[in-house]
XYZ file of C-alpha atoms in Angstrom:
651
model
C 0.256 0.100 -0.324
C 2.686 2.694 0.745
C 4.638 2.165 -1.964
C 1.404 2.607 -4.170
C 0.543 5.435 -2.383
C 4.162 7.019 -2.624
C 3.904 6.094 -6.850
C 0.929 7.889 -6.698
C 2.005 10.945 -5.295
C 5.432 11.305 -7.646
C 4.155 13.408 -10.043
C 2.320 15.893 -8.800
C 4.925 16.413 -6.840
C 7.500 16.632 -9.420
C 4.829 19.167 -11.048
C 4.156 21.028 -8.213
C 8.697 21.864 -7.852
C 8.316 22.491 -12.034
C 5.352 24.932 -10.877
C 7.500 27.052 -8.135
C 10.307 27.106 -10.500
C 8.803 28.733 -13.632
C 6.850 31.222 -10.711
C 10.586 32.012 -9.930
C 10.977 32.554 -13.971
C 8.180 34.364 -14.436
C 8.674 38.042 -17.068
C 4.923 39.396 -16.854
C 2.318 38.944 -15.129
C 5.111 38.397 -11.638
C 2.582 39.642 -9.051
C 0.292 36.675 -10.116
C 2.782 34.351 -10.867
C 4.586 35.204 -7.008
C 1.019 34.036 -5.359
C 0.351 30.873 -7.696
C 3.916 30.300 -6.120
C 3.265 30.516 -2.770
C 0.247 28.420 -3.055
C 1.864 25.632 -5.231
C 4.521 25.907 -2.569
C 2.106 24.915 0.172
C 0.679 22.190 -1.914
C 4.044 20.466 -2.228
C 4.685 20.229 1.640
C 1.707 18.743 2.144
C 2.310 16.355 -0.984
C 5.610 15.438 1.006
C 3.652 15.305 3.951
C 1.318 12.620 2.055
C 4.419 10.619 1.054
C 5.836 10.676 4.598
C 2.630 9.139 5.762
C 2.097 6.409 3.165
C 1.282 3.458 5.112
C -1.654 5.148 7.052
C -3.131 6.756 3.937
C -6.604 5.300 3.119
C -6.051 4.588 -1.159
C -8.955 5.308 -2.276
C -9.549 9.054 -1.793
C -5.837 9.037 -2.873
C -6.542 8.498 -5.631
C -9.245 10.469 -6.339
C -8.164 13.669 -4.753
C -4.418 13.337 -6.240
C -5.665 13.064 -9.677
C -7.449 15.849 -9.576
C -4.626 17.895 -7.873
C -1.906 15.963 -10.821
C -4.624 17.720 -13.339
C -4.860 20.741 -11.764
C -1.060 21.657 -11.655
C -0.414 20.521 -15.550
C -2.686 23.529 -16.041
C -0.814 25.838 -13.717
C 2.452 25.028 -15.120
C 1.231 25.559 -18.581
C -0.015 29.306 -16.922
C 2.840 29.936 -15.527
C 5.075 29.150 -18.673
C 3.353 31.383 -20.620
C 4.310 34.402 -18.193
C 8.407 33.231 -18.595
C 8.010 34.201 -22.952
C 11.112 35.977 -24.549
C 11.196 38.326 -27.172
C 9.223 41.464 -27.629
C 6.785 39.807 -30.233
C 6.339 36.528 -28.277
C 4.904 38.621 -24.736
C 2.225 40.585 -27.190
C 1.053 37.419 -29.509
C 0.537 35.899 -25.637
C -2.612 36.649 -24.480
C -3.364 35.616 -20.670
C -6.787 36.641 -18.811
C -6.597 37.842 -15.126
C -9.343 35.509 -14.857
C -7.047 32.542 -16.058
C -4.753 33.730 -12.407
C -8.083 33.756 -10.417
C -9.798 30.336 -11.132
C -6.011 28.749 -10.769
C -5.744 30.143 -7.141
C -8.884 28.738 -6.655
C -8.320 25.484 -7.820
C -5.171 25.726 -5.804
C -6.920 26.460 -2.857
C -9.391 23.268 -3.356
C -6.328 20.654 -4.074
C -4.950 22.177 -0.489
C -8.152 21.732 1.244
C -8.348 18.510 -0.586
C -4.786 16.804 0.395
C -5.148 18.213 4.737
C -9.258 16.812 4.534
C -6.826 13.427 3.307
C -4.055 13.375 5.777
C -6.673 14.341 8.659
C -8.978 11.385 7.910
C -5.977 9.222 7.296
C -4.708 10.132 10.557
C -5.051 8.026 13.737
C -7.926 8.715 16.045
C -5.523 10.564 18.559
C -3.571 12.800 15.959
C -6.807 14.800 15.124
C -7.119 16.776 18.140
C -10.807 17.287 19.642
C -12.687 17.949 16.431
C -14.634 15.123 15.839
C -16.802 15.998 13.072
C -13.452 16.511 9.667
C -15.919 18.520 6.986
C -16.236 17.956 3.918
C -13.342 18.600 1.724
C -13.883 20.679 -1.965
C -14.307 17.893 -3.796
C -17.010 16.654 -1.868
C -19.018 19.813 -3.783
C -19.645 17.060 -7.290
C -20.366 14.222 -4.802
C -20.938 14.625 -0.533
C -22.152 11.168 -0.026
C -19.166 9.600 -1.730
C -16.633 12.259 0.760
C -18.866 10.859 3.457
C -17.979 7.511 2.563
C -14.678 7.838 3.134
C -14.467 9.670 6.030
C -16.527 6.449 7.324
C -14.174 3.883 6.366
C -11.611 5.790 6.914
C -12.637 5.856 11.123
C -13.282 2.209 10.432
C -9.709 1.355 9.731
C -7.772 4.040 12.478
C -10.559 4.994 14.932
C -11.065 3.858 18.329
C -13.281 0.875 18.723
C -16.230 3.353 19.569
C -15.613 5.684 17.017
C -15.365 2.656 14.906
C -18.987 1.720 15.912
C -20.486 4.830 15.017
C -19.175 4.971 11.939
C -20.546 1.279 10.991
C -23.703 3.165 12.051
C -23.450 5.676 9.918
C -22.853 3.457 6.740
C -25.686 1.228 7.898
C -27.878 4.196 7.514
C -26.659 4.923 4.268
C -27.191 1.529 3.089
C -30.392 1.699 3.971
C -31.404 4.261 2.076
C -30.413 2.958 -1.578
C -28.222 0.697 -3.673
C -25.882 2.662 -5.292
C -25.129 3.647 -1.532
C -24.353 0.149 -0.619
C -22.508 -0.222 -3.820
C -20.272 3.068 -2.931
C -19.035 1.944 -0.166
C -18.288 -1.826 -1.426
C -15.801 -0.219 -3.958
C -14.534 2.039 -1.920
C -13.121 -0.589 0.483
C -15.556 -1.091 3.337
C -16.121 -4.139 3.632
C -12.107 -5.421 5.019
C -13.143 -3.152 8.096
C -16.553 -3.982 8.918
C -15.184 -7.646 8.861
C -12.559 -6.398 11.315
C -14.535 -4.470 13.584
C -17.293 -7.425 14.067
C -14.218 -10.206 14.756
C -12.438 -7.715 17.055
C -15.087 -5.350 18.309
C -17.293 -5.008 21.413
C -20.437 -5.644 21.005
C -22.680 -2.468 19.846
C -19.750 -2.427 17.017
C -20.051 -5.880 16.134
C -24.073 -5.392 15.961
C -23.457 -2.545 13.365
C -20.746 -4.662 11.720
C -22.638 -7.223 11.132
C -26.209 -4.669 10.029
C -23.803 -3.071 7.991
C -22.336 -6.317 6.252
C -26.487 -7.877 5.258
C -27.523 -4.410 3.988
C -24.489 -4.449 1.547
C -25.356 -8.114 0.115
C -28.262 -6.868 -1.266
C -26.773 -8.803 -5.521
C -24.595 -11.626 -6.381
C -21.628 -9.409 -7.409
C -21.536 -8.231 -4.114
C -22.060 -11.732 -1.841
C -19.124 -12.636 -3.958
C -17.373 -9.405 -2.667
C -17.646 -10.020 0.634
C -17.343 -13.704 0.382
C -13.770 -13.111 -1.357
C -13.148 -11.351 1.637
C -13.804 -14.134 4.615
C -17.126 -13.421 6.145
C -17.751 -16.709 5.935
C -15.020 -17.301 8.210
C -16.144 -14.791 9.959
C -19.440 -15.050 10.297
C -18.317 -18.652 11.533
C -16.115 -17.293 14.625
C -18.696 -14.732 15.505
C -21.678 -17.761 15.533
C -19.510 -20.143 17.844
C -18.110 -17.417 20.294
C -19.820 -13.983 19.978
C -22.213 -12.223 22.552
C -26.366 -13.530 21.540
C -27.083 -10.438 20.093
C -24.080 -10.111 17.824
C -24.723 -13.782 16.898
C -28.683 -12.649 16.071
C -27.614 -10.051 13.766
C -25.017 -11.972 12.163
C -27.008 -14.744 11.632
C -29.599 -12.346 9.497
C -26.842 -11.276 7.659
C -26.083 -14.737 6.659
C -29.973 -14.860 5.270
C -29.732 -11.852 3.662
C -26.366 -13.116 2.051
C -27.700 -16.473 0.493
C -30.893 -15.210 -0.263
C -29.187 -12.750 -2.190
C -26.425 -14.971 -4.055
C -27.760 -18.557 -3.312
C -24.583 -20.294 -4.901
C -22.588 -19.305 -1.303
C -24.527 -21.925 0.619
C -22.070 -24.593 0.241
C -19.627 -22.089 1.678
C -21.233 -20.723 4.637
C -21.853 -24.902 4.549
C -18.112 -25.363 4.629
C -17.573 -23.036 7.512
C -20.429 -25.374 10.288
C -22.650 -22.421 9.552
C -25.387 -25.057 9.762
C -24.280 -26.626 12.997
C -23.969 -24.021 14.761
C -27.063 -22.617 13.736
C -28.907 -25.953 14.587
C -27.593 -25.507 18.364
C -28.718 -22.150 18.531
C -32.037 -22.823 17.761
C -31.596 -25.987 20.382
C -30.873 -24.148 22.979
C -33.988 -24.530 25.637
C -35.914 -25.915 23.429
C -34.831 -29.986 22.765
C -32.608 -31.617 25.231
C -28.381 -31.176 24.369
C -27.314 -34.631 24.054
C -29.338 -35.915 21.497
C -29.984 -35.860 17.971
C -34.031 -35.921 18.321
C -34.193 -36.089 22.532
C -37.270 -35.510 23.832
C -37.578 -34.543 27.702
C -38.907 -36.802 30.076
C -38.202 -37.632 33.854
C -38.445 -41.752 33.183
C -34.641 -41.630 32.902
C -33.227 -45.539 33.219
C -30.750 -44.860 36.551
C -28.728 -48.362 36.466
C -27.741 -51.258 33.999
C -31.138 -53.236 35.338
C -33.304 -50.952 34.737
C -32.069 -50.581 31.832
C -32.641 -53.947 30.661
C -36.364 -54.078 32.137
C -36.935 -50.909 29.843
C -35.468 -53.053 27.095
C -37.427 -56.226 28.412
C -41.007 -54.233 28.227
C -41.664 -53.763 24.840
C -39.807 -57.456 23.393
C -41.610 -56.708 19.920
C -39.367 -53.559 19.219
C -36.655 -54.611 17.011
C -39.041 -56.774 15.204
C -39.075 -56.141 11.220
C -42.924 -55.887 9.799
C -43.441 -56.055 6.198
C -43.052 -52.960 3.995
C -46.588 -50.829 4.513
C -48.219 -50.131 1.066
C -47.690 -46.038 0.488
C -44.594 -45.233 1.119
C -41.532 -45.614 -1.594
C -40.541 -48.857 -2.179
C -37.358 -48.808 -0.296
C -38.503 -46.926 2.436
C -37.802 -49.204 5.686
C -41.238 -49.475 7.807
C -40.059 -50.973 10.832
C -41.698 -49.596 14.144
C -39.357 -47.114 16.332
C -37.534 -49.379 18.678
C -38.171 -47.372 21.632
C -41.971 -48.287 21.064
C -43.807 -46.730 23.999
C -40.468 -45.269 25.668
C -39.214 -41.754 24.709
C -35.975 -41.672 22.855
C -33.801 -40.713 25.261
C -34.576 -43.605 27.246
C -33.047 -46.024 24.223
C -30.249 -43.686 23.783
C -29.517 -44.735 27.602
C -29.898 -48.220 26.629
C -27.969 -48.687 24.770
C -25.455 -46.119 26.177
C -25.016 -48.159 28.872
C -25.507 -51.776 27.476
C -22.233 -50.666 25.719
C -20.369 -49.809 28.218
C -21.447 -52.475 30.223
C -19.815 -54.820 27.731
C -16.863 -53.251 27.727
C -16.245 -52.580 31.515
C -18.266 -54.942 33.799
C -20.694 -53.142 36.841
C -18.840 -52.387 39.737
C -19.537 -50.621 43.090
C -18.846 -47.345 44.619
C -15.439 -46.487 44.994
C -14.429 -45.074 48.216
C -12.248 -42.657 46.518
C -15.086 -40.651 45.710
C -14.712 -41.318 41.714
C -18.143 -40.667 40.264
C -19.697 -43.428 38.156
C -22.916 -43.724 36.475
C -24.647 -47.026 35.685
C -21.925 -48.518 37.654
C -19.416 -47.514 34.770
C -16.614 -45.183 34.996
C -17.107 -41.861 33.229
C -14.284 -41.356 30.954
C -12.612 -38.262 31.668
C -12.942 -36.653 28.608
C -16.419 -36.647 28.889
C -16.739 -35.173 31.784
C -14.873 -32.171 30.491
C -17.022 -31.889 27.461
C -19.928 -31.891 29.679
C -18.458 -29.037 32.232
C -17.277 -27.197 29.274
C -21.286 -27.193 27.556
C -22.693 -26.611 31.288
C -20.471 -23.064 31.362
C -21.546 -21.856 27.844
C -24.948 -23.127 28.845
C -25.096 -21.004 31.979
C -23.123 -18.048 30.072
C -26.547 -18.087 27.433
C -28.912 -18.985 30.286
C -28.374 -15.436 31.610
C -29.634 -13.408 28.169
C -32.914 -12.303 28.278
C -35.571 -13.762 26.690
C -36.089 -11.103 24.067
C -32.350 -11.926 22.833
C -32.930 -15.742 23.137
C -36.101 -15.197 20.921
C -34.270 -13.496 18.628
C -31.681 -15.849 17.909
C -33.764 -18.211 17.519
C -35.977 -16.525 14.501
C -32.678 -15.534 13.097
C -31.332 -19.045 13.325
C -34.216 -20.347 11.795
C -34.522 -17.524 8.998
C -31.226 -18.266 8.133
C -31.478 -22.455 7.671
C -34.728 -21.314 5.658
C -32.575 -19.744 3.280
C -29.893 -21.771 3.231
C -31.861 -24.828 2.908
C -33.665 -23.682 -0.097
C -32.808 -25.729 -3.064
C -29.836 -27.748 -1.816
C -30.106 -31.185 -0.783
C -26.695 -31.311 1.137
C -27.397 -28.775 3.291
C -30.644 -29.576 3.750
C -29.570 -33.860 4.315
C -27.212 -31.847 6.790
C -30.382 -30.173 9.195
C -32.365 -33.442 8.926
C -29.662 -35.150 10.553
C -29.231 -32.809 13.398
C -32.396 -31.644 15.791
C -33.557 -29.559 13.496
C -36.683 -30.762 12.896
C -37.673 -31.527 15.895
C -36.695 -28.197 17.057
C -38.721 -26.579 13.550
C -41.952 -28.742 15.366
C -41.565 -27.299 19.025
C -40.991 -24.055 17.736
C -44.313 -23.827 15.360
C -46.168 -24.734 18.336
C -44.579 -22.450 21.528
C -42.542 -19.866 19.736
C -43.539 -16.343 19.258
C -44.932 -14.989 15.999
C -41.387 -14.251 13.943
C -39.704 -17.635 15.062
C -42.554 -19.802 14.275
C -42.905 -18.099 10.775
C -39.204 -18.043 9.982
C -39.129 -22.204 10.971
C -42.873 -23.684 8.894
C -41.106 -21.332 5.983
C -37.621 -23.939 6.768
C -39.524 -26.858 6.842
C -41.087 -25.797 3.469
C -38.479 -25.501 1.771
C -36.725 -28.462 3.190
C -39.723 -30.882 2.211
C -39.646 -29.202 -1.404
C -36.330 -30.812 -1.813
C -37.029 -34.094 0.162
C -39.652 -33.591 -2.595
C -37.527 -34.554 -5.439
C -34.408 -36.252 -4.042
C -36.272 -39.276 -3.090
C -33.020 -40.617 -0.685
C -33.483 -37.341 1.594
C -36.790 -38.104 1.745
C -36.476 -41.974 2.643
C -33.751 -40.596 5.334
C -35.122 -38.406 7.089
C -39.131 -38.132 6.619
C -39.785 -41.908 7.676
C -43.288 -41.880 9.157
C -42.214 -43.713 12.136
C -39.335 -41.117 12.603
C -40.516 -39.180 16.457
C -39.015 -35.729 14.532
C -41.341 -36.287 10.916
C -44.465 -36.799 13.697
C -43.720 -34.394 15.408
C -43.734 -31.861 11.798
C -46.379 -33.179 10.346
C -48.373 -33.133 13.741
C -47.718 -29.375 13.971
C -48.265 -28.799 10.590
C -51.773 -29.890 10.752
C -52.582 -28.176 13.789
C -52.268 -24.856 11.744
C -53.756 -26.170 8.740
C -56.538 -26.847 10.952
C -57.099 -24.078 12.459
C -56.834 -22.263 9.458
C -56.753 -18.768 10.486
C -52.746 -18.495 10.484
C -49.926 -16.693 8.411
C -48.216 -19.678 9.089
C -51.293 -21.583 6.820
C -50.141 -21.127 3.568
C -46.162 -22.290 3.969
C -47.725 -25.281 6.276
C -50.707 -26.662 2.929
C -47.337 -26.587 1.106
C -45.074 -28.726 3.538
C -47.920 -30.846 3.279
C -47.869 -31.669 0.147
C -44.222 -31.520 -0.189
C -44.681 -34.267 2.017
C -47.865 -36.544 0.016
C -45.350 -39.534 -0.991
C -44.064 -40.191 2.243
C -47.480 -41.124 4.146
C -49.032 -44.800 4.399
C -52.129 -45.555 2.590
C -54.029 -45.470 6.724
C -52.813 -41.848 6.978
C -55.759 -39.615 5.630
C -56.075 -37.309 8.205
C -54.493 -34.715 6.250
C -57.162 -34.643 3.510
C -59.989 -33.387 5.489
C -58.526 -30.093 6.650
C -56.975 -29.281 3.103
C -60.877 -30.385 1.673
C -62.042 -28.202 3.891
C -60.016 -24.920 2.817
C -61.427 -25.258 -0.927
C -64.937 -24.392 0.548
C -65.239 -20.188 0.434
C -61.552 -18.831 1.841
C -58.480 -16.547 -0.074
C -58.291 -17.444 -3.777
C -54.730 -17.705 -2.616
C -55.106 -20.029 0.236
C -57.784 -21.822 -1.902
C -55.024 -22.253 -4.517
C -52.560 -24.459 -2.281
C -54.762 -26.249 -1.212
C -55.552 -27.088 -4.363
C -52.259 -27.971 -5.589
C -51.256 -29.790 -2.276
C -54.400 -32.431 -2.754
C -53.072 -32.475 -6.413
C -49.767 -33.652 -5.045
C -51.365 -36.386 -3.399
C -53.807 -37.724 -6.363
C -51.328 -37.603 -9.115
C -49.775 -40.753 -10.264
C -46.568 -40.023 -9.017
C -48.008 -40.547 -5.803
C -48.030 -44.608 -5.257
C -51.464 -44.168 -3.184
C -52.829 -42.233 -5.699
C -56.487 -44.030 -6.056
C -56.082 -44.035 -2.330
C -55.953 -40.249 -1.667
C -58.443 -39.724 -4.241
C -60.847 -41.860 -2.845
C -60.121 -39.755 0.424
C -60.569 -36.577 -1.767
C -64.038 -37.572 -2.834
C -65.453 -38.928 0.683
C -64.419 -35.257 2.205
C -66.486 -33.618 -0.597
C -63.395 -32.317 -2.295
C -65.572 -33.184 -5.838
C -68.421 -30.344 -5.576
C -66.254 -27.952 -4.407
C -64.029 -28.580 -7.026
C -66.284 -28.010 -9.808
C -67.337 -24.799 -8.143
C -63.931 -24.061 -8.448
C -63.782 -24.746 -11.985
C -66.570 -23.090 -12.850
C -66.222 -19.610 -11.205
C -63.025 -19.709 -9.513
C -60.398 -17.140 -10.117
C -57.600 -16.936 -12.602
C -54.872 -18.920 -9.852
C -57.478 -21.185 -8.195
C -59.422 -22.669 -11.555
C -56.395 -24.235 -13.348
C -54.762 -26.114 -9.924
C -58.726 -27.065 -9.100
C -59.354 -28.648 -12.444
C -56.260 -30.278 -12.685
C -57.067 -32.210 -8.879
C -60.627 -33.349 -10.403
C -58.911 -34.354 -13.322
C -56.624 -36.794 -11.761
C -59.696 -37.797 -9.167
C -61.586 -38.228 -12.673
C -58.512 -40.530 -13.444
C -58.316 -42.320 -10.629
C -61.407 -43.645 -9.827
C -63.517 -43.112 -12.771
C -66.407 -45.469 -11.706
C -66.947 -43.578 -8.593
C -70.596 -42.661 -8.200
C -70.049 -39.338 -6.267
C -68.090 -37.757 -9.393
C -71.563 -39.056 -10.643
C -73.459 -37.220 -8.920
C -71.551 -34.091 -8.477
C -71.462 -33.955 -12.567
C -67.846 -33.850 -12.937
C -68.235 -35.530 -16.610
C -70.090 -32.061 -17.529
C -67.281 -29.343 -16.404
C -64.828 -31.492 -18.010
C -66.424 -31.456 -21.197
C -67.215 -27.671 -20.281
C -63.427 -27.087 -19.707
C -62.548 -28.630 -23.073
C -64.112 -26.062 -24.842
C -62.131 -23.208 -22.958
C -59.328 -21.478 -24.301
C -57.228 -21.211 -21.194
C -56.855 -24.925 -21.355
C -56.522 -25.210 -24.416
C -53.182 -23.063 -24.423
C -52.004 -25.586 -21.507
C -50.730 -28.775 -23.150
C -50.266 -30.716 -20.119
C -53.207 -30.331 -18.885
C -55.591 -30.410 -22.019
C -53.965 -34.310 -22.087
C -54.657 -35.088 -18.431
C -58.580 -33.587 -19.492
C -58.778 -35.416 -22.472
C -57.631 -38.677 -20.925
C -59.536 -37.943 -17.766
C -62.876 -37.409 -20.020
C -62.347 -41.112 -21.915
C -62.392 -42.972 -18.426
C -65.498 -40.976 -17.094
C -67.069 -41.249 -20.836
C -66.424 -45.279 -20.566
C -68.161 -45.474 -16.852
C -70.725 -43.480 -17.018
C -71.896 -42.722 -19.886
C -72.147 -46.825 -20.604
C -72.720 -47.787 -17.371
C -70.063 -51.246 -17.495
C -70.934 -51.148 -13.903
C -74.491 -52.139 -13.894
C -75.457 -48.963 -13.788
C -75.972 -45.226 -16.088
C -75.504 -42.366 -14.181
C -76.613 -40.220 -16.863
């Protein structure tokens, strides 16, 4: 940096010396040239001072100011050289307006002001004097915001921690105003000092820095710049070790960067963002020691008790046949705990393995701590002590901060999970699903919404990724059961802001339900009746995922929709629904007719007449896939309802 600045300053210093020398040799306008000489000497002194302080100079304004100064000195040299003309004829034909000297004098004054400001703004805080406000240099006349940004970034480089915190807050205000200011902050080098403040500053300064960084990442190019600057590693460090309030803002900033540039999802994951965010989500939500732990007071206290608990469930490990309705390679083995809570089974496994390695012993007289007759490893004790200490520190935080960190962690996981199978697998292998279920039930408004959105995105990926779907959403998994229970509860209430993401979540999970699992059909069908168009359209789309041929149980689910009264609602929506509802309603009606063409209820609801009418509508013929589905459904209904092949004629 110092070498670059010295190179920038070399030419203007040389030009200023030439101007001084030429002014001494002037033969005309000597007084005016003398004034220019005095100002040029003052400017040259400032330039040499800047060269000596090259290590401290802020490069971006240095380039701009010195470029302008260099151009001005070239003009000054040209003007003074005209006054050195020799010979009578040359002096007669060389006309110099008096206004030229006044103009040049003003430009020299401006350059002196710009370089003086540059030296002040680049100086360490203790060298600036008592004046907190540095003022704006003359160059700011054309672009005052740019100079204000320069000043704040310079303070971030050289100011005290308090001053740096205030500068970061000022950049937050500027970044909120418009996109152009965010671009300027990034272009002028604001990212690096903000990351440094986030890493090393006091909590208030860290919050301001994290908030500024979140606002700066408004487009993929800006996010890329921040990623290359080391944002992921700094964010990971703060999420692991920082104060909880700062961690909440960093989690929000992570969600902003990922939302505006999804390609950086994997980079954040590589820096342990998923594990750290899930840890914040799980704090005081589920037990820390188990992946899918559920609180219980009936813990096994000895190996004999553990064995007794295992004996109470003799069939817990027996395999069952693959149930109809699951993916073909999906296991249907009942949960090994039977009616036990998962942490009880956890104790059974751990204690049994420990006994095999070390037979039970009686408590010794030296006071060594033992658990279930097995001596605790010292490394485990250290880990537990460390975890306990960290938890106590976090427990001291106020409830609002705890809610905020959970809300922002859920938001970050929502954005990180979107469209990314690898990250979704990492999330579902943790305690996150159970946390989301608990938080949807008990969290505050923002926590509940972000958790619901995260589940929606994870299940959307699982819908397309069979491996993820089979591993993460097994029907006998306690986490999956908890998620489905809470999502269905929201759908049944049907008056929450969480309704639409919950509808989509159930639709995304349509291929995971057994034939006997029909409780989700009724609540979705109810939403087809006189609801807001957006809700009705989402309900129809979700039911379509149950009835479409890609679902192994499409016939069973179609019968369930008919039994719940879905046919008459869909007929009304196909005829009179709004644009966003009409198409999904007609598509669902076609699938039901295709799957259960012999349904007497469909005949009573006059579904065939609806399909005949729809086949003549222009908005249907423009959609090739829908038109093909409609024609196929019509043929099935014609076969069963027109010809009466089942022994009755519905016409």
